[in-house]
Amino acid sequence: MTTRQGRTGSLHVTVLVFPGVRLLDVTGPIEVFTSANEFGGHYVLSLVSADGGEVTTASGTRLGVDTAADEAHGPIDVLVVPGGPAWDRLVKDDELLDHVRTLHARSRRTASVCTGAFLLAAAGLLDGRRATTHWRNTRELGLRYPAVQVEPDAIFVQDGTVVTSAGVSAGIDLSLALVEEDYGGEVARSVAKDLVVFMQRPGGQSQFSARTRPPHTRRDSLRRVLDAVAADPGADHTLSAMARRASISPRHVTRLFCDEVGLTPARYVEQVRLEAAVALLEGGDDPLAAVARRTGFGSPESLRRAFVRHLGVTPGAYRAGFRTTGAVHALS
Amino acid sequence: MTTRQGRTGSLHVTVLVFPGVRLLDVTGPIEVFTSANEFGGHYVLSLVSADGGEVTTASGTRLGVDTAADEAHGPIDVLVVPGGPAWDRLVKDDELLDHVRTLHARSRRTASVCTGAFLLAAAGLLDGRRATTHWRNTRELGLRYPAVQVEPDAIFVQDGTVVTSAGVSAGIDLSLALVEEDYGGEVARSVAKDLVVFMQRPGGQSQFSARTRPPHTRRDSLRRVLDAVAADPGADHTLSAMARRASISPRHVTRLFCDEVGLTPARYVEQVRLEAAVALLEGGDDPLAAVARRTGFGSPESLRRAFVRHLGVTPGAYRAGFRTTGAVHALS
C-alpha cells in the first residue's frame, strides 16, 4: 500500500526505551503500528536503548531491546520517545539526551508520549514549539522550559515534525493520527476498531485532571475570601460580596486575586464551582439541577455551558465517564 | 489501605503469558494495577509462562517473565489470561490449558482479555457462564463453545469469579473495575485519570465492529431482494415491496429470511441501513438529516433511536469518535 506521502516501502518506527520507562507509553504505540500492518500498513518496529540491553520498566515488567542506540542506522519515519515517573532524573542524563538528539536528526517525525515531552524539551527540540504532556506535568513543563508553548488541554499537539501527547494512553491517540497521516482514515479506523479505542475522544485532557489545590496566601483578607468560596461554592461570591467579606474595596479584591492567585475573582470562583460540580457528579446521584444549584451555577444550562467550555463534554457525559466503572455491583 | 473485602495485605496479580500473546492485552492490565499502587493499592504483579523464559509477543516485542507456571505457588487475587491472534492454535495447547486450570484453581478471580476468553472456554471455565471477547470473535466463541452464553456488545462481563473482556484495550476497563471492587471508586478514578482513560466508555463494543458481510444464498428470489437492499438501503424495502421484487408471497419472503439470513426482513433492512449510516458518518460531512434520508431512516430522530439502541451512542457522538483522529490536516 502506498502511503499518502507517496512512499511504497516500509516505514521505520524506532522506540527509545530506558530503565524506568512507563510500560504503556511504549506498548500503546507499538500495538497501533503493529495493528496497522494487518490492514495494509508496512511499519517495521525496533526498540533501542542506550546499551542495547533489556530495560526494566517503571511497572517492573522487562522489555527486550533490539539494538543499542548508537548501533542503529538509517532513516527513521517515526521516533517515539516515551516518558517515565522519574523524568526529573532523566532530563539530567546527558547520554540519553544525546541519543534523543541523534535519533531525532535521522527522523522524519519525532513523537513523545506523556512525560517524554520533558526529554524532548531538555534536548532542545521543543524550543519555540507548541507541545503537551501528562496533565499532572503541563505546568512544570512550562516553568522549566519557558521557550515551550504548553497546551494543557490537548490530547496531542503537532508542531512541524514534532508531535507530543498527553498522559500514557494518549500515545495511542497520537499513533493513530500518524497512521492516518501515513495510510489514510480507513486504515486508522480499522486499527482503532481492532484495538477497541476511539479515533477521537470526546473532550480534551482537562477532564482527566485532578482537583487543583487551594492557592496559598498570607494575606488574611484574601484568605477569608478563598476560604468562603471553598466552604460553600454555591453561595454569593460576586465581587461586591467578596469585598464586603474582606472589608476592602472591590478593586483591591481584584488586585489581590491577580497578584496572588493568578486569576480574576470571577474565573477563580467558576473554577472552584466547576471542581465542586465534578466531585458531585463523580460521587453521587443528584440530578443535574440539584448539582447546578448547590455549586452556584444556578441552572443546568449554565452548568452545561461551563462543562463544555472547560472540559469539552456535557455534565451528563462527564458523569457517565467517571462515576464508576459500572461493575461494582455486578462484581461484588 | 484496607480493601473493600476487608483485606489489609498485598493482592497478588498473576499474568499468564505465552509466545504470540498480544502485547497490549498484557500491558494494559499491568499498567492499571501498577498505577493503583500510587493511590493506595497494594498489588504485587508477576508474569508467568510455561517454562519461565521470556516470550515474544505477537508484535515482536519481548517480555521478561518472572516464574515458570508450575513453580508459582500461593493464592492469587487476580489471574489475567490475555489473548493472541493465534488463539485457534492456542486452544489446542494442552500444557497451556493445564496451566490455565491450575492457576485458576488458586485464584479468587480470573480475568480474560480479548481472545483470552477462548483459553478460558477451552479450559472449561466458561461453561454455563456469560462471557465476551473481541467483537471479531464473539460469533466464533458461541459456535465453538455452545455452553458459553456470549454477550457480543459488552466491554466486559462478570459471571461469578470469572470476568471476560472485549478486545485489547478493554483489558484496561476490566482491570479498572477490579480496582474499583478492591479499593473503591476513588482509587479507580485516580488510576483512570492517571492513565488518561475513562472509567466507563460511552456505548458498548458494537460501535467498534466492522461491517458484516452480505449473507450468502443460492435462492435467486432471496438474492434479488438482498441485492436490492444493498444497492440502495434508502429505497422502499417493506415486506410487500420485497415480495413484489421477488415475485413470491410476503410470507415466503419472511420464511426465506429466517432460514437463510437468520433475521426477520425488517431486522435485516435495519441492520443494512445502520451500516450504511455508519459508513456515511465515518467518511463524510453530510448533515444528519441527509444521512437519515439517504439510508432510509427518514428522520434524524429515527436515525438517532437506531444508533442509541444498537450502538449505545448518538449518531453525532459516533461521528465525532470515528471520522478522523482530528489531526490529518494539522499533521500534513
CSV table of N, CA, C and O in Angstrom, one decimal, chain A residues 4 22-24 27 30-31 34 39 59 61-66 134-136 156 158 167-169 176-177 180-181 189 193-202 207-209 211 282 318 320-328 330-332, chain B residues 4 22-24 27 30-31 34-35 39 59 61-66 134-136 156 158 167-169 176-177 180-181 189 193-202 207-209 211 282 318 320-328 330-332:
chain,number,residue,atom,x,y,z
A,4,ARG,N,0.2,8.1,1.9
A,4,ARG,CA,-0.2,9.4,1.4
A,4,ARG,C,0.9,10.3,1.0
A,4,ARG,O,0.7,11.3,0.3
A,22,ARG,N,7.8,4.2,31.3
A,22,ARG,CA,6.4,3.8,31.6
A,22,ARG,C,5.9,2.8,30.6
A,22,ARG,O,5.9,3.1,29.3
A,23,LEU,N,5.5,1.6,31.0
A,23,LEU,CA,5.2,0.5,30.1
A,23,LEU,C,4.2,0.8,29.0
A,23,LEU,O,4.5,0.6,27.8
A,24,LEU,N,3.1,1.4,29.4
A,24,LEU,CA,2.0,1.7,28.4
A,24,LEU,C,2.4,2.8,27.4
A,24,LEU,O,1.9,2.8,26.3
A,27,THR,N,4.1,0.5,24.9
A,27,THR,CA,3.4,-0.6,24.2
A,27,THR,C,2.1,-0.1,23.5
A,27,THR,O,1.7,-0.7,22.5
A,30,ILE,N,3.3,0.8,20.0
A,30,ILE,CA,3.8,-0.4,19.3
A,30,ILE,C,2.5,-1.2,18.8
A,30,ILE,O,2.5,-1.6,17.7
A,31,GLU,N,1.5,-1.3,19.7
A,31,GLU,CA,0.3,-2.0,19.3
A,31,GLU,C,-0.4,-1.3,18.1
A,31,GLU,O,-0.9,-2.0,17.2
A,34,THR,N,1.7,-2.0,14.9
A,34,THR,CA,1.6,-3.4,14.6
A,34,THR,C,0.3,-3.8,14.0
A,34,THR,O,0.1,-4.5,13.0
A,39,PHE,N,-3.7,-4.2,8.3
A,39,PHE,CA,-4.7,-3.5,7.4
A,39,PHE,C,-4.1,-2.8,6.2
A,39,PHE,O,-4.6,-1.8,5.7
A,59,SER,N,6.9,-0.3,35.9
A,59,SER,CA,6.0,-1.2,36.5
A,59,SER,C,6.7,-2.5,36.9
A,59,SER,O,6.1,-3.4,37.5
A,61,THR,N,8.0,-4.7,34.7
A,61,THR,CA,8.0,-5.6,33.6
A,61,THR,C,9.2,-5.3,32.7
A,61,THR,O,9.6,-4.1,32.5
A,62,ARG,N,9.9,-6.3,32.3
A,62,ARG,CA,11.1,-6.2,31.5
A,62,ARG,C,10.8,-6.3,30.0
A,62,ARG,O,10.1,-7.2,29.6
A,63,LEU,N,11.4,-5.3,29.2
A,63,LEU,CA,11.1,-5.3,27.8
A,63,LEU,C,12.4,-5.6,27.1
A,63,LEU,O,13.5,-5.1,27.4
A,64,GLY,N,12.4,-6.5,26.1
A,64,GLY,CA,13.5,-6.8,25.2
A,64,GLY,C,13.8,-5.7,24.3
A,64,GLY,O,12.9,-4.9,24.0
A,65,VAL,N,15.1,-5.5,24.0
A,65,VAL,CA,15.5,-4.4,23.1
A,65,VAL,C,16.3,-4.9,21.9
A,65,VAL,O,17.0,-5.9,22.0
A,66,ASP,N,16.1,-4.3,20.8
A,66,ASP,CA,16.7,-4.8,19.5
A,66,ASP,C,18.1,-4.4,19.3
A,66,ASP,O,19.0,-5.1,18.8
A,134,HIS,N,1.6,14.9,30.1
A,134,HIS,CA,0.6,14.5,31.1
A,134,HIS,C,0.0,15.7,31.8
A,134,HIS,O,0.8,16.6,32.2
A,135,TRP,N,-1.3,15.7,32.1
A,135,TRP,CA,-2.0,16.9,32.7
A,135,TRP,C,-1.3,17.2,34.0
A,135,TRP,O,-1.3,18.4,34.4
A,136,ARG,N,-0.7,16.2,34.7
A,136,ARG,CA,-0.1,16.5,36.0
A,136,ARG,C,1.1,17.3,35.9
A,136,ARG,O,1.6,18.0,36.8
A,156,PHE,N,-3.1,15.5,22.0
A,156,PHE,CA,-1.8,15.6,21.3
A,156,PHE,C,-1.6,16.9,20.6
A,156,PHE,O,-2.7,17.5,20.2
A,158,GLN,N,0.7,18.7,17.4
A,158,GLN,CA,1.7,18.6,16.3
A,158,GLN,C,2.2,19.9,16.0
A,158,GLN,O,1.5,20.9,15.8
A,167,GLY,N,-1.0,12.3,28.7
A,167,GLY,CA,-0.6,11.2,29.5
A,167,GLY,C,-0.9,9.8,28.9
A,167,GLY,O,-1.9,9.6,28.4
A,168,VAL,N,0.1,8.9,29.1
A,168,VAL,CA,0.0,7.5,29.0
A,168,VAL,C,-0.8,7.0,27.7
A,168,VAL,O,-0.3,6.9,26.7
A,169,SER,N,-2.1,6.8,27.9
A,169,SER,CA,-2.9,6.2,26.8
A,169,SER,C,-3.0,7.1,25.6
A,169,SER,O,-3.4,6.7,24.6
A,176,LEU,N,-2.3,6.7,16.3
A,176,LEU,CA,-3.4,6.6,15.3
A,176,LEU,C,-3.4,7.8,14.3
A,176,LEU,O,-3.6,7.6,13.1
A,177,ALA,N,-3.1,9.0,14.9
A,177,ALA,CA,-3.0,10.1,14.0
A,177,ALA,C,-1.9,10.0,13.0
A,177,ALA,O,-2.0,10.4,11.8
A,180,GLU,N,-3.0,7.6,10.4
A,180,GLU,CA,-4.0,8.3,9.5
A,180,GLU,C,-3.2,9.1,8.5
A,180,GLU,O,-3.5,9.2,7.3
A,181,GLU,N,-2.2,9.8,9.0
A,181,GLU,CA,-1.3,10.6,8.1
A,181,GLU,C,-0.6,9.8,7.0
A,181,GLU,O,-0.6,10.1,5.8
A,189,ARG,N,-8.9,3.9,11.0
A,189,ARG,CA,-10.2,3.5,11.6
A,189,ARG,C,-10.2,2.0,11.9
A,189,ARG,O,-10.7,1.5,12.9
A,193,LYS,N,-10.7,0.3,15.6
A,193,LYS,CA,-11.7,-0.7,15.9
A,193,LYS,C,-11.1,-2.0,16.3
A,193,LYS,O,-11.6,-2.7,17.2
A,194,ASP,N,-9.9,-2.4,15.8
A,194,ASP,CA,-9.2,-3.6,16.2
A,194,ASP,C,-8.8,-3.5,17.7
A,194,ASP,O,-8.9,-4.4,18.4
A,195,LEU,N,-8.3,-2.3,18.0
A,195,LEU,CA,-7.9,-2.1,19.4
A,195,LEU,C,-9.0,-1.7,20.4
A,195,LEU,O,-8.8,-1.6,21.6
A,196,VAL,N,-10.2,-1.5,19.8
A,196,VAL,CA,-11.4,-1.1,20.6
A,196,VAL,C,-11.2,0.2,21.3
A,196,VAL,O,-11.3,0.4,22.5
A,197,VAL,N,-10.7,1.2,20.5
A,197,VAL,CA,-10.5,2.6,21.0
A,197,VAL,C,-11.2,3.5,20.0
A,197,VAL,O,-11.4,3.2,18.9
A,198,PHE,N,-11.4,4.7,20.5
A,198,PHE,CA,-12.0,5.7,19.6
A,198,PHE,C,-10.9,6.3,18.7
A,198,PHE,O,-9.7,6.4,19.1
A,199,MET,N,-11.3,6.8,17.5
A,199,MET,CA,-10.4,7.6,16.7
A,199,MET,C,-10.1,8.9,17.4
A,199,MET,O,-9.0,9.5,17.3
A,200,GLN,N,-11.2,9.5,17.9
A,200,GLN,CA,-11.0,10.8,18.5
A,200,GLN,C,-11.9,10.8,19.8
A,200,GLN,O,-13.0,10.5,19.7
A,201,ARG,N,-11.3,11.3,20.9
A,201,ARG,CA,-12.0,11.2,22.1
A,201,ARG,C,-13.0,12.4,22.3
A,201,ARG,O,-12.7,13.5,21.8
A,202,PRO,N,-14.0,12.2,23.1
A,202,PRO,CA,-14.9,13.3,23.4
A,202,PRO,C,-14.1,14.2,24.5
A,202,PRO,O,-13.8,13.7,25.5
A,207,GLN,N,-10.5,17.0,31.4
A,207,GLN,CA,-11.5,16.2,32.1
A,207,GLN,C,-10.9,15.1,32.9
A,207,GLN,O,-11.5,14.5,33.8
A,208,PHE,N,-9.6,14.8,32.7
A,208,PHE,CA,-8.9,13.8,33.4
A,208,PHE,C,-8.1,14.3,34.6
A,208,PHE,O,-7.6,13.6,35.4
A,209,SER,N,-8.0,15.6,34.6
A,209,SER,CA,-7.1,16.2,35.6
A,209,SER,C,-7.7,16.2,37.0
A,209,SER,O,-8.9,16.3,37.1
A,211,ARG,N,-8.3,17.6,41.0
A,211,ARG,CA,-8.6,18.9,41.6
A,211,ARG,C,-7.3,19.7,41.7
A,211,ARG,O,-6.2,19.2,42.0
A,282,GLU,N,-19.1,12.9,40.1
A,282,GLU,CA,-18.3,11.7,40.3
A,282,GLU,C,-18.8,10.8,41.4
A,282,GLU,O,-18.9,9.6,41.3
A,318,TYR,N,-19.8,13.6,31.3
A,318,TYR,CA,-18.8,13.5,32.3
A,318,TYR,C,-19.1,12.5,33.4
A,318,TYR,O,-18.3,11.7,33.7
A,320,ALA,N,-21.2,10.0,33.2
A,320,ALA,CA,-21.2,8.7,32.6
A,320,ALA,C,-19.8,8.1,32.5
A,320,ALA,O,-19.5,7.0,32.7
A,321,GLY,N,-18.8,9.0,32.2
A,321,GLY,CA,-17.4,8.6,32.0
A,321,GLY,C,-16.7,8.3,33.3
A,321,GLY,O,-15.7,7.5,33.3
A,322,PHE,N,-17.1,9.0,34.4
A,322,PHE,CA,-16.2,8.9,35.6
A,322,PHE,C,-16.8,8.5,36.9
A,322,PHE,O,-16.1,8.4,37.9
A,323,ARG,N,-18.1,8.3,36.9
A,323,ARG,CA,-18.7,8.0,38.2
A,323,ARG,C,-18.3,6.6,38.7
A,323,ARG,O,-17.9,6.4,39.9
A,324,THR,N,-18.3,5.6,37.9
A,324,THR,CA,-18.0,4.3,38.3
A,324,THR,C,-17.6,3.5,37.0
A,324,THR,O,-17.9,3.9,35.9
A,325,THR,N,-17.0,2.3,37.2
A,325,THR,CA,-16.7,1.5,36.0
A,325,THR,C,-18.0,0.8,35.6
A,325,THR,O,-18.0,0.1,34.6
A,326,GLY,N,-19.0,0.9,36.4
A,326,GLY,CA,-20.3,0.3,36.1
A,326,GLY,C,-20.3,-1.2,36.5
A,326,GLY,O,-21.2,-1.9,36.2
A,327,ALA,N,-19.3,-1.6,37.2
A,327,ALA,CA,-19.2,-3.0,37.5
A,327,ALA,C,-19.2,-3.3,39.0
A,327,ALA,O,-19.2,-4.5,39.4
A,328,VAL,N,-19.2,-2.3,39.9
A,328,VAL,CA,-19.1,-2.6,41.3
A,328,VAL,C,-20.1,-3.5,41.8
A,328,VAL,O,-19.8,-4.5,42.5
A,330,ALA,N,-22.1,-5.5,40.0
A,330,ALA,CA,-22.0,-6.8,39.3
A,330,ALA,C,-20.9,-7.7,39.8
A,330,ALA,O,-21.0,-8.9,39.9
A,331,LEU,N,-19.8,-7.0,40.2
A,331,LEU,CA,-18.6,-7.8,40.6
A,331,LEU,C,-18.7,-8.3,42.0
A,331,LEU,O,-18.1,-9.2,42.4
A,332,SER,N,-19.4,-7.5,42.9
A,332,SER,CA,-19.3,-7.9,44.3
A,332,SER,C,-20.3,-9.0,44.7
A,332,SER,O,-21.1,-9.4,43.9
B,4,ARG,N,-12.1,-3.3,50.0
B,4,ARG,CA,-13.5,-3.4,50.3
B,4,ARG,C,-13.8,-4.8,50.8
B,4,ARG,O,-14.9,-5.0,51.4
B,22,ARG,N,-0.8,-11.1,22.7
B,22,ARG,CA,-1.0,-9.7,22.2
B,22,ARG,C,-0.4,-8.8,23.3
B,22,ARG,O,-0.9,-8.8,24.4
B,23,LEU,N,0.5,-7.9,22.9
B,23,LEU,CA,1.2,-7.0,23.8
B,23,LEU,C,0.3,-6.2,24.7
B,23,LEU,O,0.5,-6.2,25.9
B,24,LEU,N,-0.6,-5.5,24.1
B,24,LEU,CA,-1.5,-4.6,24.9
B,24,LEU,C,-2.5,-5.3,25.8
B,24,LEU,O,-2.9,-4.8,26.8
B,27,THR,N,-0.1,-5.6,28.8
B,27,THR,CA,0.4,-4.4,29.4
B,27,THR,C,-0.6,-3.4,29.9
B,27,THR,O,-0.4,-2.7,30.8
B,30,ILE,N,-1.5,-4.5,33.5
B,30,ILE,CA,-0.3,-4.3,34.3
B,30,ILE,C,-0.2,-2.8,34.7
B,30,ILE,O,0.0,-2.5,35.9
B,31,GLU,N,-0.4,-2.0,33.7
B,31,GLU,CA,-0.3,-0.5,34.0
B,31,GLU,C,-1.4,-0.1,34.9
B,31,GLU,O,-1.2,0.8,35.8
B,34,THR,N,-0.4,-1.3,38.5
B,34,THR,CA,0.7,-0.6,39.0
B,34,THR,C,0.4,0.8,39.3
B,34,THR,O,0.8,1.3,40.4
B,35,SER,N,-0.5,1.4,38.5
B,35,SER,CA,-0.9,2.8,38.8
B,35,SER,C,-1.7,2.8,40.1
B,35,SER,O,-1.5,3.8,40.9
B,39,PHE,N,-1.9,5.1,44.4
B,39,PHE,CA,-3.0,5.8,45.0
B,39,PHE,C,-3.5,5.0,46.2
B,39,PHE,O,-4.7,5.1,46.5
B,59,SER,N,3.5,-8.7,18.5
B,59,SER,CA,4.0,-7.5,17.9
B,59,SER,C,5.5,-7.7,17.7
B,59,SER,O,6.1,-6.8,17.1
B,61,THR,N,7.7,-7.6,20.2
B,61,THR,CA,8.3,-7.2,21.4
B,61,THR,C,8.5,-8.3,22.4
B,61,THR,O,7.5,-9.1,22.6
B,62,ARG,N,9.6,-8.4,23.1
B,62,ARG,CA,9.9,-9.5,24.0
B,62,ARG,C,9.6,-9.0,25.4
B,62,ARG,O,10.0,-7.9,25.8
B,63,LEU,N,8.9,-9.8,26.2
B,63,LEU,CA,8.5,-9.5,27.6
B,63,LEU,C,9.3,-10.5,28.5
B,63,LEU,O,9.3,-11.7,28.3
B,64,GLY,N,9.9,-9.9,29.6
B,64,GLY,CA,10.5,-10.7,30.6
B,64,GLY,C,9.5,-11.4,31.4
B,64,GLY,O,8.4,-10.9,31.6
B,65,VAL,N,9.8,-12.6,32.0
B,65,VAL,CA,8.9,-13.4,32.7
B,65,VAL,C,9.5,-13.7,34.1
B,65,VAL,O,10.7,-13.9,34.2
B,66,ASP,N,8.7,-13.7,35.1
B,66,ASP,CA,9.2,-13.9,36.5
B,66,ASP,C,9.4,-15.3,36.9
B,66,ASP,O,10.3,-15.7,37.5
B,134,HIS,N,-13.2,-10.3,21.9
B,134,HIS,CA,-13.1,-9.3,20.8
B,134,HIS,C,-14.3,-9.4,19.9
B,134,HIS,O,-14.7,-10.5,19.5
B,135,TRP,N,-14.9,-8.2,19.5
B,135,TRP,CA,-16.1,-8.2,18.6
B,135,TRP,C,-15.9,-9.1,17.4
B,135,TRP,O,-16.9,-9.7,16.9
B,136,ARG,N,-14.7,-9.2,16.9
B,136,ARG,CA,-14.4,-10.0,15.7
B,136,ARG,C,-14.7,-11.5,15.9
B,136,ARG,O,-14.9,-12.3,15.0
B,156,PHE,N,-17.0,-5.6,29.1
B,156,PHE,CA,-16.6,-6.7,29.9
B,156,PHE,C,-17.8,-7.3,30.6
B,156,PHE,O,-18.8,-6.7,30.8
B,158,GLN,N,-18.9,-9.9,33.9
B,158,GLN,CA,-18.5,-10.7,35.1
B,158,GLN,C,-19.6,-11.7,35.4
B,158,GLN,O,-20.8,-11.4,35.4
B,167,GLY,N,-12.2,-6.6,23.1
B,167,GLY,CA,-10.9,-6.6,22.5
B,167,GLY,C,-9.9,-5.7,23.2
B,167,GLY,O,-10.2,-4.6,23.6
B,168,VAL,N,-8.6,-6.2,23.2
B,168,VAL,CA,-7.4,-5.4,23.5
B,168,VAL,C,-7.6,-4.4,24.6
B,168,VAL,O,-7.4,-4.7,25.8
B,169,SER,N,-7.9,-3.1,24.3
B,169,SER,CA,-7.9,-2.1,25.2
B,169,SER,C,-8.9,-2.3,26.3
B,169,SER,O,-8.9,-1.7,27.4
B,176,LEU,N,-9.7,-1.8,35.7
B,176,LEU,CA,-10.2,-0.6,36.5
B,176,LEU,C,-11.4,-1.1,37.3
B,176,LEU,O,-11.5,-0.7,38.5
B,177,ALA,N,-12.3,-2.0,36.7
B,177,ALA,CA,-13.4,-2.5,37.5
B,177,ALA,C,-12.9,-3.3,38.7
B,177,ALA,O,-13.5,-3.3,39.8
B,180,GLU,N,-11.7,-1.0,41.3
B,180,GLU,CA,-12.9,-0.4,42.0
B,180,GLU,C,-13.5,-1.4,43.0
B,180,GLU,O,-13.8,-1.0,44.1
B,181,GLU,N,-13.5,-2.6,42.6
B,181,GLU,CA,-14.0,-3.6,43.5
B,181,GLU,C,-13.1,-3.8,44.7
B,181,GLU,O,-13.6,-3.9,45.9
B,189,ARG,N,-10.8,5.9,40.1
B,189,ARG,CA,-10.9,7.1,39.4
B,189,ARG,C,-9.5,7.8,39.2
B,189,ARG,O,-9.2,8.3,38.2
B,193,LYS,N,-7.7,8.6,35.7
B,193,LYS,CA,-7.2,9.9,35.3
B,193,LYS,C,-5.7,9.9,35.1
B,193,LYS,O,-5.2,10.6,34.3
B,194,ASP,N,-5.0,9.1,35.9
B,194,ASP,CA,-3.5,8.9,35.7
B,194,ASP,C,-3.2,8.4,34.3
B,194,ASP,O,-2.3,8.9,33.6
B,195,LEU,N,-4.0,7.4,33.9
B,195,LEU,CA,-3.8,6.8,32.6
B,195,LEU,C,-4.5,7.6,31.4
B,195,LEU,O,-4.3,7.2,30.3
B,196,VAL,N,-5.3,8.6,31.8
B,196,VAL,CA,-6.0,9.4,30.8
B,196,VAL,C,-7.0,8.5,30.0
B,196,VAL,O,-7.0,8.5,28.8
B,197,VAL,N,-7.7,7.7,30.8
B,197,VAL,CA,-8.8,6.9,30.2
B,197,VAL,C,-10.1,7.1,30.9
B,197,VAL,O,-10.1,7.6,32.1
B,198,PHE,N,-11.2,6.8,30.3
B,198,PHE,CA,-12.5,6.9,31.0
B,198,PHE,C,-12.7,5.8,32.0
B,198,PHE,O,-12.1,4.7,31.8
B,199,MET,N,-13.5,6.0,33.0
B,199,MET,CA,-13.9,4.9,33.9
B,199,MET,C,-14.9,4.0,33.2
B,199,MET,O,-14.9,2.8,33.4
B,200,GLN,N,-15.7,4.6,32.5
B,200,GLN,CA,-16.8,3.9,31.7
B,200,GLN,C,-16.9,4.5,30.4
B,200,GLN,O,-17.1,5.7,30.3
B,201,ARG,N,-16.9,3.7,29.3
B,201,ARG,CA,-17.0,4.3,28.0
B,201,ARG,C,-18.4,4.6,27.5
B,201,ARG,O,-19.3,3.8,28.0
B,202,PRO,N,-18.6,5.5,26.7
B,202,PRO,CA,-19.9,5.7,26.1
B,202,PRO,C,-20.2,4.6,25.1
B,202,PRO,O,-19.5,4.3,24.1
B,207,GLN,N,-20.1,-0.6,18.6
B,207,GLN,CA,-19.7,0.5,17.8
B,207,GLN,C,-18.3,0.4,17.2
B,207,GLN,O,-17.9,1.2,16.3
B,208,PHE,N,-17.5,-0.5,17.7
B,208,PHE,CA,-16.2,-0.7,17.1
B,208,PHE,C,-16.1,-1.8,16.1
B,208,PHE,O,-15.1,-2.0,15.4
B,209,SER,N,-17.2,-2.5,15.9
B,209,SER,CA,-17.2,-3.7,15.0
B,209,SER,C,-17.3,-3.2,13.5
B,209,SER,O,-17.9,-2.2,13.2
B,211,ARG,N,-18.1,-3.8,9.4
B,211,ARG,CA,-19.3,-4.2,8.6
B,211,ARG,C,-19.5,-5.7,8.6
B,211,ARG,O,-18.5,-6.4,8.6
B,282,GLU,N,-18.8,8.0,9.0
B,282,GLU,CA,-17.3,7.9,9.1
B,282,GLU,C,-16.6,8.6,8.0
B,282,GLU,O,-15.5,9.2,8.2
B,318,TYR,N,-21.1,9.2,17.5
B,318,TYR,CA,-20.4,8.2,16.8
B,318,TYR,C,-19.5,8.9,15.7
B,318,TYR,O,-18.3,8.5,15.6
B,320,ALA,N,-18.2,11.9,15.8
B,320,ALA,CA,-17.1,12.5,16.5
B,320,ALA,C,-16.0,11.5,16.9
B,320,ALA,O,-14.8,11.8,16.8
B,321,GLY,N,-16.4,10.3,17.2
B,321,GLY,CA,-15.5,9.3,17.7
B,321,GLY,C,-14.7,8.6,16.6
B,321,GLY,O,-13.6,8.1,16.8
B,322,PHE,N,-15.3,8.6,15.4
B,322,PHE,CA,-14.7,7.7,14.4
B,322,PHE,C,-14.3,8.3,13.0
B,322,PHE,O,-13.8,7.7,12.2
B,323,ARG,N,-14.7,9.6,12.8
B,323,ARG,CA,-14.5,10.1,11.4
B,323,ARG,C,-13.0,10.3,11.1
B,323,ARG,O,-12.5,9.9,10.1
B,324,THR,N,-12.3,10.8,12.1
B,324,THR,CA,-10.9,11.1,11.9
B,324,THR,C,-10.2,11.2,13.2
B,324,THR,O,-10.9,11.4,14.2
B,325,THR,N,-8.9,11.2,13.3
B,325,THR,CA,-8.2,11.4,14.5
B,325,THR,C,-8.2,12.9,14.8
B,325,THR,O,-7.8,13.3,15.9
B,326,GLY,N,-8.6,13.7,13.9
B,326,GLY,CA,-8.7,15.2,14.1
B,326,GLY,C,-7.3,15.8,13.8
B,326,GLY,O,-7.1,17.0,14.0
B,327,ALA,N,-6.4,15.0,13.3
B,327,ALA,CA,-5.0,15.5,13.1
B,327,ALA,C,-4.5,15.5,11.7
B,327,ALA,O,-3.4,16.0,11.4
B,328,VAL,N,-5.3,15.0,10.8
B,328,VAL,CA,-4.8,14.9,9.4
B,328,VAL,C,-4.3,16.2,8.8
B,328,VAL,O,-3.2,16.3,8.3
B,330,ALA,N,-3.7,19.0,10.5
B,330,ALA,CA,-2.6,19.6,11.4
B,330,ALA,C,-1.3,18.9,11.1
B,330,ALA,O,-0.2,19.5,11.1
B,331,LEU,N,-1.3,17.6,10.8
B,331,LEU,CA,-0.1,16.8,10.7
B,331,LEU,C,0.6,17.0,9.3
B,331,LEU,O,1.8,16.8,9.2
B,332,SER,N,-0.2,17.2,8.3
B,332,SER,CA,0.4,17.1,6.9
B,332,SER,C,0.9,18.5,6.5
B,332,SER,O,0.9,19.4,7.2
